[in-house]
């Protein structure tokens, strides 16, 4: 999967903190949506109110769970990327008004064309979260490798269907798309994640983390 905005934000200093700022987040998301739209011939509109609500919901949950970052930083960063994706897919700030790529064979031969054509709104939000996640991890010396199944149309069909039934499954699918073991049963529980449970069981636990591990 071509992570559209990664190269544009890689040089942003201290990206992991910048992305927590509402103004920066909204600007970068709009830029990303525009880049994807231009690349795939889509007329994209972003609803500012819904985008703001998605960010605020995510920021509240991030603040509640942030102490878990000290247990396994990479896994926690991946989890928070999934939380953001859930909010974006649940609140639908992206609207694709039309496609200008119909009948344009060059665009239709680009990677991910079938996925984008099938679910453009989902692709834009997912690609944004993966792009920012990849850039943050790269800055922290933990480069991200996207597995081949992230480009599989049938996987995206399942992804869309599952998120339609339960938006929290977006977290599990982001795990899948990053090569992380998904938690399909309690995807929005940070304490139930394999890496976090392993750290807790090893008693590498900050004093402020008191949440009981889900079995």
CSV table of C-alpha atoms in Angstrom, one decimal:
chain,number,residue,atom,x,y,z
A,1,UNK,CA,0.0,0.0,0.0
A,2,UNK,CA,1.3,3.4,-1.0
A,3,UNK,CA,1.2,5.5,2.2
A,4,UNK,CA,0.5,8.8,0.6
A,5,UNK,CA,1.3,11.3,3.3
A,6,UNK,CA,4.2,9.6,5.0
A,7,UNK,CA,6.9,11.2,3.0
A,8,UNK,CA,5.3,14.6,3.6
A,9,UNK,CA,5.3,14.3,7.4
A,10,UNK,CA,8.5,12.4,7.9
A,11,UNK,CA,10.5,15.6,8.4
A,12,UNK,CA,8.0,17.1,10.9
A,13,UNK,CA,9.9,17.4,14.2
A,14,UNK,CA,8.4,15.4,17.1
A,15,UNK,CA,5.5,14.1,15.0
A,16,UNK,CA,4.1,12.0,17.8
A,17,UNK,CA,3.2,15.2,19.7
A,18,UNK,CA,2.2,17.2,16.7
A,19,UNK,CA,-0.5,14.7,15.7
A,20,UNK,CA,-2.1,15.3,19.1
A,21,UNK,CA,-2.8,19.0,18.2
A,22,UNK,CA,-6.2,19.5,16.6
A,23,UNK,CA,-5.1,22.2,14.1
A,24,UNK,CA,-2.2,20.1,12.8
A,25,UNK,CA,-4.3,16.9,12.7
A,26,UNK,CA,-7.0,18.6,10.6
A,27,UNK,CA,-4.6,20.3,8.3
A,28,UNK,CA,-2.7,17.0,7.7
A,29,UNK,CA,-5.9,15.0,7.2
A,30,UNK,CA,-7.2,17.5,4.6
A,31,UNK,CA,-3.8,17.4,2.8
A,32,UNK,CA,-3.9,13.6,2.8
A,33,UNK,CA,-7.4,13.5,1.5
A,34,UNK,CA,-6.5,15.9,-1.3
A,35,UNK,CA,-3.4,13.8,-2.2
A,36,UNK,CA,-5.3,10.6,-2.4
A,37,UNK,CA,-8.1,12.3,-4.4
A,38,UNK,CA,-5.6,13.7,-6.9
A,39,UNK,CA,-3.8,10.3,-7.2
A,40,UNK,CA,-6.9,8.3,-7.8
A,41,UNK,CA,-9.1,10.8,-9.6
A,42,UNK,CA,-11.6,11.4,-6.8
A,43,UNK,CA,-13.6,14.5,-5.8
A,44,UNK,CA,-13.2,14.4,-2.0
A,45,UNK,CA,-14.9,16.6,0.6
A,46,UNK,CA,-14.0,16.7,4.3
A,47,UNK,CA,-16.6,17.6,6.9
A,48,UNK,CA,-14.8,19.8,9.4
A,49,UNK,CA,-17.3,19.2,12.2
A,50,UNK,CA,-17.1,15.5,12.0
A,51,UNK,CA,-13.4,15.6,11.7
A,52,UNK,CA,-13.1,17.6,14.9
A,53,UNK,CA,-15.4,15.3,16.7
A,54,UNK,CA,-13.4,12.3,15.7
A,55,UNK,CA,-10.2,13.9,16.9
A,56,UNK,CA,-11.7,14.9,20.3
A,57,UNK,CA,-13.1,11.5,20.9
A,58,UNK,CA,-9.7,10.0,20.1
A,59,UNK,CA,-7.8,12.4,22.2
A,60,UNK,CA,-10.0,11.7,25.2
A,61,UNK,CA,-9.4,7.9,24.9
A,62,UNK,CA,-5.7,8.4,24.3
A,63,UNK,CA,-5.4,10.4,27.5
A,64,UNK,CA,-7.2,7.7,29.4
A,65,UNK,CA,-4.9,4.9,28.1
A,66,UNK,CA,-1.5,6.7,27.7
A,67,UNK,CA,0.2,5.1,30.7
A,68,UNK,CA,0.2,1.8,28.8
A,69,UNK,CA,2.8,3.3,26.4
A,70,UNK,CA,5.5,2.5,29.0
A,71,UNK,CA,4.7,-1.2,28.8
A,72,UNK,CA,5.2,-1.7,25.0
A,73,UNK,CA,5.6,1.6,23.1
A,74,UNK,CA,5.3,0.2,19.6
A,75,UNK,CA,2.2,-1.8,20.4
A,76,UNK,CA,0.5,1.1,22.2
A,77,UNK,CA,1.3,3.5,19.3
A,78,UNK,CA,-0.3,1.0,16.9
A,79,UNK,CA,-3.3,0.6,19.2
A,80,UNK,CA,-3.9,4.4,19.3
A,81,UNK,CA,-3.7,4.5,15.5
A,82,UNK,CA,-6.5,2.0,15.5
A,83,UNK,CA,-8.5,4.1,17.9
A,84,UNK,CA,-8.2,7.1,15.6
A,85,UNK,CA,-9.3,4.9,12.6
A,86,UNK,CA,-12.3,3.7,14.5
A,87,UNK,CA,-13.5,7.3,15.1
A,88,UNK,CA,-12.9,8.3,11.5
A,89,UNK,CA,-14.8,5.3,10.2
A,90,UNK,CA,-17.6,5.8,12.7
A,91,UNK,CA,-18.1,9.5,12.1
A,92,UNK,CA,-17.5,9.5,8.3
A,93,UNK,CA,-15.8,12.9,7.9
A,94,UNK,CA,-14.8,12.0,4.4
A,95,UNK,CA,-17.2,12.1,1.5
A,96,UNK,CA,-16.3,11.2,-2.1
A,97,UNK,CA,-18.7,13.2,-4.2
A,98,UNK,CA,-17.6,11.8,-7.6
A,99,UNK,CA,-14.9,9.9,-9.4
A,100,UNK,CA,-13.2,11.5,-12.4
A,101,UNK,CA,-11.2,8.3,-13.1
A,102,UNK,CA,-14.0,6.4,-14.9
A,103,UNK,CA,-12.8,5.4,-18.2
A,104,UNK,CA,-9.2,6.4,-17.5
A,105,UNK,CA,-7.1,3.2,-17.9
A,106,UNK,CA,-3.9,4.7,-16.5
A,107,UNK,CA,-5.5,5.5,-13.2
A,108,UNK,CA,-7.3,2.1,-13.1
A,109,UNK,CA,-3.9,0.4,-13.3
A,110,UNK,CA,-2.5,2.1,-10.2
A,111,UNK,CA,-1.9,0.0,-7.1
A,112,UNK,CA,-5.0,-0.3,-4.8
A,113,UNK,CA,-7.3,1.0,-7.6
A,114,UNK,CA,-9.9,-1.7,-6.9
A,115,UNK,CA,-9.9,-1.1,-3.2
A,116,UNK,CA,-10.2,2.7,-3.6
A,117,UNK,CA,-13.0,2.3,-6.2
A,118,UNK,CA,-14.9,-0.1,-3.9
A,119,UNK,CA,-14.6,1.9,-0.6
A,120,UNK,CA,-12.9,5.3,-1.2
A,121,UNK,CA,-13.9,6.8,2.2
A,122,UNK,CA,-12.5,3.8,4.1
A,123,UNK,CA,-9.3,3.8,2.1
A,124,UNK,CA,-8.6,7.5,2.7
A,125,UNK,CA,-9.1,7.2,6.5
A,126,UNK,CA,-7.2,3.9,6.7
A,127,UNK,CA,-4.3,5.1,4.6
A,128,UNK,CA,-4.1,8.3,6.7
A,129,UNK,CA,-3.8,6.3,9.9
A,130,UNK,CA,-1.3,3.9,8.5
A,131,UNK,CA,0.7,6.8,7.0
A,132,UNK,CA,1.0,8.7,10.3
A,133,UNK,CA,1.7,5.5,12.2
A,134,UNK,CA,4.5,4.6,9.8
A,135,UNK,CA,6.0,8.1,10.1
A,136,UNK,CA,5.9,8.1,13.9
A,137,UNK,CA,7.4,4.6,14.2
A,138,UNK,CA,10.1,5.5,11.7
A,139,UNK,CA,11.0,8.6,13.7
A,140,UNK,CA,11.3,6.4,16.8
A,141,UNK,CA,13.5,3.9,15.1
A,142,UNK,CA,10.8,1.2,14.7
A,143,UNK,CA,10.1,1.1,10.9
A,144,UNK,CA,6.8,-0.4,9.8
A,145,UNK,CA,6.4,-3.1,7.2
A,146,UNK,CA,3.0,-3.4,5.6
A,147,UNK,CA,2.1,-7.0,4.8
A,148,UNK,CA,0.7,-8.0,1.4
A,149,UNK,CA,-2.8,-8.7,2.7
A,150,UNK,CA,-3.2,-5.0,3.2
A,151,UNK,CA,-3.5,-4.8,-0.6
A,152,UNK,CA,-6.0,-7.7,-0.9
A,153,UNK,CA,-9.4,-6.6,-2.1
A,154,UNK,CA,-11.2,-9.6,-0.4
A,155,UNK,CA,-9.6,-8.6,2.9
A,156,UNK,CA,-11.0,-5.1,2.4
A,157,UNK,CA,-14.5,-6.5,1.7
A,158,UNK,CA,-14.3,-8.3,5.1
A,159,UNK,CA,-12.9,-5.2,6.7
A,160,UNK,CA,-15.8,-3.0,5.5
A,161,UNK,CA,-18.4,-5.5,6.5
A,162,UNK,CA,-16.9,-6.0,10.0
A,163,UNK,CA,-16.6,-2.3,10.7
A,164,UNK,CA,-20.2,-1.8,9.6
A,165,UNK,CA,-21.2,-4.3,12.3
A,166,UNK,CA,-18.8,-3.0,15.0
A,167,UNK,CA,-16.6,0.1,14.4
A,168,UNK,CA,-14.1,-1.1,17.0
A,169,UNK,CA,-13.1,-3.9,14.7
A,170,UNK,CA,-11.2,-1.2,12.8
A,171,UNK,CA,-8.6,-1.5,15.5
A,172,UNK,CA,-8.2,-5.2,14.9
A,173,UNK,CA,-7.9,-4.6,11.1
A,174,UNK,CA,-5.3,-1.9,11.6
A,175,UNK,CA,-3.3,-4.5,13.6
A,176,UNK,CA,-3.7,-6.9,10.8
A,177,UNK,CA,-2.5,-4.4,8.3
A,178,UNK,CA,0.6,-3.7,10.3
A,179,UNK,CA,1.6,-7.3,11.0
A,180,UNK,CA,0.4,-7.1,14.7
A,181,UNK,CA,-1.6,-9.9,16.3
A,182,UNK,CA,-5.3,-8.6,16.3
A,183,UNK,CA,-7.6,-9.0,19.2
A,184,UNK,CA,-10.9,-9.8,17.5
A,185,UNK,CA,-12.9,-10.2,20.7
A,186,UNK,CA,-12.0,-7.0,22.6
A,187,UNK,CA,-10.3,-4.9,20.0
A,188,UNK,CA,-10.7,-1.6,22.0
A,189,UNK,CA,-9.3,-2.9,25.2
A,190,UNK,CA,-5.6,-2.0,25.5
A,191,UNK,CA,-5.2,-4.2,28.5
A,192,UNK,CA,-6.3,-7.2,26.4
A,193,UNK,CA,-3.6,-6.8,23.8
A,194,UNK,CA,-1.1,-9.6,23.5
A,195,UNK,CA,2.0,-7.5,23.9
A,196,UNK,CA,0.5,-5.5,26.8
A,197,UNK,CA,-0.7,-8.6,28.6
A,198,UNK,CA,2.8,-10.1,28.2
A,199,UNK,CA,4.4,-7.0,29.8
A,200,UNK,CA,1.8,-7.0,32.6
A,201,UNK,CA,2.4,-10.7,33.3
A,202,UNK,CA,6.1,-10.0,33.4
A,203,UNK,CA,5.3,-7.4,36.1
A,204,UNK,CA,6.8,-4.6,34.1
A,205,UNK,CA,4.0,-2.4,35.3
A,206,UNK,CA,4.1,1.3,36.1
A,207,UNK,CA,2.4,2.2,39.4
A,208,UNK,CA,-0.2,4.3,37.6
A,209,UNK,CA,-1.5,1.3,35.6
A,210,UNK,CA,-4.0,-0.5,37.7
A,211,UNK,CA,-6.4,-1.8,35.2
A,212,UNK,CA,-7.0,-5.5,35.6
A,213,UNK,CA,-5.9,-7.6,32.6
A,214,UNK,CA,-8.8,-9.0,30.7
A,215,UNK,CA,-8.6,-12.7,30.3
